[in-house]
Coordinates of C-alpha atoms and ligand atoms in Angstrom, one line a residue:
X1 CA -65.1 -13.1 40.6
X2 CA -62.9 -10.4 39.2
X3 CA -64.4 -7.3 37.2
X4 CA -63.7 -7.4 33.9
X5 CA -61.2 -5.1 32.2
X6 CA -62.9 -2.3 30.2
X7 CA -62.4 -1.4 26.3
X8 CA -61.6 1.4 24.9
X9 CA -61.3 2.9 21.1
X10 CA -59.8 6.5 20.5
X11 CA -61.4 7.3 17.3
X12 CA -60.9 10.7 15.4
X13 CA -64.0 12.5 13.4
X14 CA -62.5 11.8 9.9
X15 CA -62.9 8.1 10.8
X16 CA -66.2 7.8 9.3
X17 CA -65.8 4.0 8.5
X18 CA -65.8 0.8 11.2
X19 CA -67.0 2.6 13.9
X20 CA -66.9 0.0 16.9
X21 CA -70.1 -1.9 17.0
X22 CA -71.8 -2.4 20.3
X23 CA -72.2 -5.8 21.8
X24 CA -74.6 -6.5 24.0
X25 CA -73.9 -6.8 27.7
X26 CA -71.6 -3.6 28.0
X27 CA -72.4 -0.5 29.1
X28 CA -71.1 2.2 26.9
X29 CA -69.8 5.8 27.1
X30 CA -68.9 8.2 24.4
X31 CA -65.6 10.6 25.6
X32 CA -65.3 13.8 24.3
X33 CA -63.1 16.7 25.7
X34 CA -62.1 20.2 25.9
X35 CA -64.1 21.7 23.1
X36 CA -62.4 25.2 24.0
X37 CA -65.4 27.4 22.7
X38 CA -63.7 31.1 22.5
X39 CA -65.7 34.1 21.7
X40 CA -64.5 38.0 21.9
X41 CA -64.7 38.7 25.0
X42 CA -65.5 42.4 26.0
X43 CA -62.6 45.2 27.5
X44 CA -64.1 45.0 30.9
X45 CA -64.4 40.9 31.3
X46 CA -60.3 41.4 30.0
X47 CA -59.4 43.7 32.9
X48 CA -57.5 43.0 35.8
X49 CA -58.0 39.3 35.3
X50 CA -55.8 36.0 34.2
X51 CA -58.4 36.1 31.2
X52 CA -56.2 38.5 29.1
X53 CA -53.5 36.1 29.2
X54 CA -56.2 33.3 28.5
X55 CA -57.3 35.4 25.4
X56 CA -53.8 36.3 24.4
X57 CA -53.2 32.7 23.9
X58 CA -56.2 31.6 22.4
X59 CA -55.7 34.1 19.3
X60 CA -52.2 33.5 19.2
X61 CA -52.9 29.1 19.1
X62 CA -56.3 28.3 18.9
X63 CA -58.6 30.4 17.4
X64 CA -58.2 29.4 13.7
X65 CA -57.9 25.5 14.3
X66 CA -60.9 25.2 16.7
X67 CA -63.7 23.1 14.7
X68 CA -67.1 23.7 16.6
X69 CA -68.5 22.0 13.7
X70 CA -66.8 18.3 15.1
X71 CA -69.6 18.2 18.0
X72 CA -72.7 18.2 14.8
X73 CA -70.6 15.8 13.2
X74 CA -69.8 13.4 16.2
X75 CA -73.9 14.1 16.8
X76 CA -74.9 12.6 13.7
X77 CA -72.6 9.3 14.6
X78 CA -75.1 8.9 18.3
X79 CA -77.3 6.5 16.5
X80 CA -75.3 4.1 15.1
X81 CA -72.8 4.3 18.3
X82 CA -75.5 3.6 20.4
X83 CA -73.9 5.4 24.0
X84 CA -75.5 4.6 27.2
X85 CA -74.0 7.8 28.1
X86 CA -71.9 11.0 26.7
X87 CA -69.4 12.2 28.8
X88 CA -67.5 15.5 28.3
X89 CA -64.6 15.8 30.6
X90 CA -64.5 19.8 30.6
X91 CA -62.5 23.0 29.2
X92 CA -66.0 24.1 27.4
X93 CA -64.6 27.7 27.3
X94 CA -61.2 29.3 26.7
X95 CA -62.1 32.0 29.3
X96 CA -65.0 31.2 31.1
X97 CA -67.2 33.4 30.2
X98 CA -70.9 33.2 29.9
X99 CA -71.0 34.1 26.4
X100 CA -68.4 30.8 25.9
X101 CA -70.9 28.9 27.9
X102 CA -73.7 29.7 26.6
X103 CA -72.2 29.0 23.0
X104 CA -71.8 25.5 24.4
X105 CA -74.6 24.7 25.4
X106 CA -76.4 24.7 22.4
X107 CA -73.1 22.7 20.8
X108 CA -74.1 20.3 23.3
X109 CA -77.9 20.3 23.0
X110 CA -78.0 17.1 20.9
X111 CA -76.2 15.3 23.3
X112 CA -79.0 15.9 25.7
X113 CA -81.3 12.8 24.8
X114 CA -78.1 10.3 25.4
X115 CA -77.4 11.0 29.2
X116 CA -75.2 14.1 28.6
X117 CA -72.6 14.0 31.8
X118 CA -70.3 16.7 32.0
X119 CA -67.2 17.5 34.8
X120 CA -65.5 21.6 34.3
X121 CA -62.0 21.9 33.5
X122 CA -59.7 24.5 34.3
X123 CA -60.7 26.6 31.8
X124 CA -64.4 26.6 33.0
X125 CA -63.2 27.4 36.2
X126 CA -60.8 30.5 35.2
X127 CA -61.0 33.2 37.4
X128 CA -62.2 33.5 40.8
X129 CA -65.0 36.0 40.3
X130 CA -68.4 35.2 41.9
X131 CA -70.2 35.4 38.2
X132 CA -67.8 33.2 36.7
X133 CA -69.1 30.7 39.4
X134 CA -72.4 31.4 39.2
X135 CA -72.4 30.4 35.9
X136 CA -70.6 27.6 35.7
X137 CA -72.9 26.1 38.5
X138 CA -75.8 27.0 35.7
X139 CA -73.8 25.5 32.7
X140 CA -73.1 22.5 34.9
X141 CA -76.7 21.7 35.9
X142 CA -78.0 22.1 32.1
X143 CA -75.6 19.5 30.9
X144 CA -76.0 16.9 34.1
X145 CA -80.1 17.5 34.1
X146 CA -80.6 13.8 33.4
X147 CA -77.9 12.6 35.9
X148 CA -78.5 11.9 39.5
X149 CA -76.2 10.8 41.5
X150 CA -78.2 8.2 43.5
X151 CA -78.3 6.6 40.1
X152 CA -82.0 7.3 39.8
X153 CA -82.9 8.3 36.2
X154 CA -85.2 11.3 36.8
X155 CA -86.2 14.3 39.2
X156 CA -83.4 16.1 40.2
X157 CA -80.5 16.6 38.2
X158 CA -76.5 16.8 39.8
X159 CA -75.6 20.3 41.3
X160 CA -71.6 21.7 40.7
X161 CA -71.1 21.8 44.7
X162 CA -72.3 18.5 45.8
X163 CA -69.3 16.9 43.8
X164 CA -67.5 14.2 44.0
X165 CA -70.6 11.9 43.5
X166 CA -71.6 8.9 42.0
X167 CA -73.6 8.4 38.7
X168 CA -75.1 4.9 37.4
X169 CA -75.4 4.2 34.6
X170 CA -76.9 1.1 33.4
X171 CA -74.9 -1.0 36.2
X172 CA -71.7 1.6 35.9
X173 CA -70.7 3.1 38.7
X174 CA -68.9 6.4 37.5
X175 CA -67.5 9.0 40.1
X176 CA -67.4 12.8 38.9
X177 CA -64.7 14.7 40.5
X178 CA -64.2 18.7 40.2
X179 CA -61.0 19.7 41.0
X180 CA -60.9 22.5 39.0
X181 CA -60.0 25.6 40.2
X182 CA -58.9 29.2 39.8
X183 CA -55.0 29.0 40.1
X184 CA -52.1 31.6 39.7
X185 CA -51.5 32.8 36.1
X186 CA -48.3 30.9 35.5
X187 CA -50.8 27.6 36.1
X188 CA -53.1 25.5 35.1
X189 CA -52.9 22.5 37.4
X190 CA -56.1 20.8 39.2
X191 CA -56.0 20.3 43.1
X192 CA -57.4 17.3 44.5
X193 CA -57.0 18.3 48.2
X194 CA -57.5 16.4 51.3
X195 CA -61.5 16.6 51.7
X196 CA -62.0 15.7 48.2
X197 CA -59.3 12.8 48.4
X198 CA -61.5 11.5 51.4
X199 CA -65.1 11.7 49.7
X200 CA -63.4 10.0 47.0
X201 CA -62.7 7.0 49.4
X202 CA -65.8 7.3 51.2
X203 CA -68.2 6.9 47.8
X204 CA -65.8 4.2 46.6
X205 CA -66.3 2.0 49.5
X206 CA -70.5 2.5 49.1
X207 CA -69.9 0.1 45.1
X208 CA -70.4 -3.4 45.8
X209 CA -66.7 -4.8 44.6
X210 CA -68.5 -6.5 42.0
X211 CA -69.9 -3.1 40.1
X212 CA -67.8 -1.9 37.4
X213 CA -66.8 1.5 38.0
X214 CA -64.7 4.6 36.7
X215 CA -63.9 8.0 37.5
X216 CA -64.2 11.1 35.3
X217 CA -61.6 13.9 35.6
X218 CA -60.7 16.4 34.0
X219 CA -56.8 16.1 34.6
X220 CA -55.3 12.7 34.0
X221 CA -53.1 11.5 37.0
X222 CA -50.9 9.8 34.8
X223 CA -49.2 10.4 31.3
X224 CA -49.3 8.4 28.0
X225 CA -45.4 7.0 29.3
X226 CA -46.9 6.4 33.3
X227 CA -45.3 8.8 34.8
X228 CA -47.1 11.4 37.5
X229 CA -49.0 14.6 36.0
X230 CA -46.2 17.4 36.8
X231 CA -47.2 20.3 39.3
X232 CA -47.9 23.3 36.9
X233 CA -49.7 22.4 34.0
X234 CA -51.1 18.9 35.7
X235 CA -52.5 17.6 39.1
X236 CA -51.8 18.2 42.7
X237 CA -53.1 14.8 44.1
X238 CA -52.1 13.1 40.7
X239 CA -50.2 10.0 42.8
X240 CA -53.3 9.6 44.8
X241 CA -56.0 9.2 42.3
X242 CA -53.1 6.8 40.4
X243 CA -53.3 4.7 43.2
X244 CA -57.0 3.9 42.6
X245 CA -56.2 2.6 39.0
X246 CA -53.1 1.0 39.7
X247 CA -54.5 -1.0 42.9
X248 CA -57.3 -1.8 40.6
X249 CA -60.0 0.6 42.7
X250 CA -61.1 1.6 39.4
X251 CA -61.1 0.2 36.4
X252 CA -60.5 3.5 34.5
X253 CA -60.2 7.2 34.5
X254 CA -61.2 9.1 31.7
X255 CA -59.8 12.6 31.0
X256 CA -59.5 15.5 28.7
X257 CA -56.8 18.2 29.6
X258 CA -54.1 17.1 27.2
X259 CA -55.3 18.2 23.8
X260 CA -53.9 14.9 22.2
X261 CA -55.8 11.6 22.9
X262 CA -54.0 8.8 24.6
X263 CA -54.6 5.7 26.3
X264 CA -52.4 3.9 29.2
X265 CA -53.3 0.1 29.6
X266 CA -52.2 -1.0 33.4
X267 CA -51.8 -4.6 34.4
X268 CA -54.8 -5.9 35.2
X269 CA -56.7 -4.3 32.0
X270 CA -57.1 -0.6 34.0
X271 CA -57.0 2.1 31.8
X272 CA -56.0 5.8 32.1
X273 CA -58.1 7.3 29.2
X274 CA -57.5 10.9 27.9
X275 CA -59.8 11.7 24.8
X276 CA -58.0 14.9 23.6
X277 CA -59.3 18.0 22.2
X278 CA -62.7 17.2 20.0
X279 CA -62.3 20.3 18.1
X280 CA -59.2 20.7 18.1
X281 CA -57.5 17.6 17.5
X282 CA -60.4 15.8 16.2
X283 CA -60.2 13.2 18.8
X284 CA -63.0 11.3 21.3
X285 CA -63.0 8.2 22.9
X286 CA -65.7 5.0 22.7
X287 CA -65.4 2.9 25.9
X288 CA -67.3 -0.2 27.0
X289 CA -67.2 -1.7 30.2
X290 CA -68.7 -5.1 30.8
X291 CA -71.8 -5.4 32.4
X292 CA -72.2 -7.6 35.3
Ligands
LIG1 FE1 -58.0 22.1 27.4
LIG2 FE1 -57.6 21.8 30.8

């Protein structure tokens, strides 16, 4: 018998009204994306980096339009949305800096109790300095400390390097990928190279074909009209992670990346998901996917 086809509502945080109620028999996952924390960053994290062009742009575009307070109010909505799990698809920092992380974290703090999941964007993932790793990799395993990904729900929480793996969740087989990277300064494209292409297939053929399943990444594959993520600014790999929605593989991948939400319906009921920019645009996602 077929899976059947997830839902999905892109809400914004002035909708305060007719949020989706919850039925039973679906698990549920509340989307949000690229919160872009950026702090001042000191002369010597600036230097001889791709960060001074990252911090260029964030005062020239982002730094008055950036609403940290959207993540208290989208907090406050947990009760009454009733997630079976909150999932952040990345670009916590503008820089990647520990400071921005840090800041985060405590953002994120009340979305700790609901099964906080969280996969790094490029952003996170900025520059190639060991530090900058280091502390992703701590950021990381904060935010995932309730996840496992032998879909266990305690003991040892999901480390950054043992990525792509696969995290249950109530009957919901969802696959985190990391294809974030430091990249040349003219980009800001994921790779999803060979090796990871190939765990990806390996820990998709381990879900019974019966199990509902999706796949968060931060870079969609496709865009809102269905064409391939470009090169530069989207995902190297793109037409091979579209192949697992299109050939019905998964039933969705959820994003961030693009700062404006969108959703591509496949046939077949498969959706490519992108929630868009909480504090920026304003935008998150509420998807339910039918419980066997
Ligand atoms: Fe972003
Ligand atoms: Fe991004």
């Amino acid at each position: 018998m077929p899976r059947s086809a997830p839902t999905c509502h892109l809400l914004t945080i002035d909708q305060k009204d007719n949020l989706p109620e919850k039925h039973d028999g679906v698990v549920r996952l509340l989307h949000f994306s690229d919160i872009h924390i950026g702090l001042h960053p000191s002369l010597r994290d600036l230097l001889f980096t791709k960060r001074i062009l990252g911090y260029l742009n964030h005062l020239l575009r982002r730094r008055h339009r950036i609403h940290a307070e959207f993540l208290q109010e989208l907090a406050m909505r947990l009760p009454q949305l009733q997630p079976d799990a909150v999932l952040c698809t990345g670009d916590l920092s503008s820089i990647g800096l520990a400071t921005e992380f840090q800041a985060a974290e405590k953002l994120l703090e009340p979305f700790l109790p609901y099964n906080l999941i969280y996969v790094p964007g490029n952003h996170d993932r900025y520059v190639s300095d060991g530090f900058a790793l280091d502390t992703l990799r701590q950021t990381f395993r904060h935010c995932n400390h309730g996840c496992n990904d032998d879909g266990s729900s305690s003991g040892h929480g999901l480390e950054l390097d043992t990525l792509p793996a696969i995290v249950t969740i109530k009957g919901l087989a969802l696959i985190l990928l990391n294809p974030a990277r430091p990249v040349a300064y003219h980009l800001s494209c994921g790779v999803l190279d060979p090796a990871m292409q190939a765990r990806l297939d390996a820990l998709l053929a381990t879900i019974p074909p019966e199990t509902p399943r999706a796949i968060a990444c931060h870079f969609p594959p496709l865009m809102p009209d269905g064409s391939l993520a470009g090169w530069r600014h989207g995902l190297r790999g793109a037409s091979f992670l579209a192949e697992k929605l299109t050939s019905g593989e998964v039933d969705a991948i959820l994003s961030g990346h693009e700062h404006r939400p969108f959703q591509l319906e496949l046939p077949g009921g498969h959706l490519q998901v992108c929630a868009g920019s909480l504090t920026l645009a304003g935008s998150y996602a509420v998807c339910d996917f039918p419980r066997r």
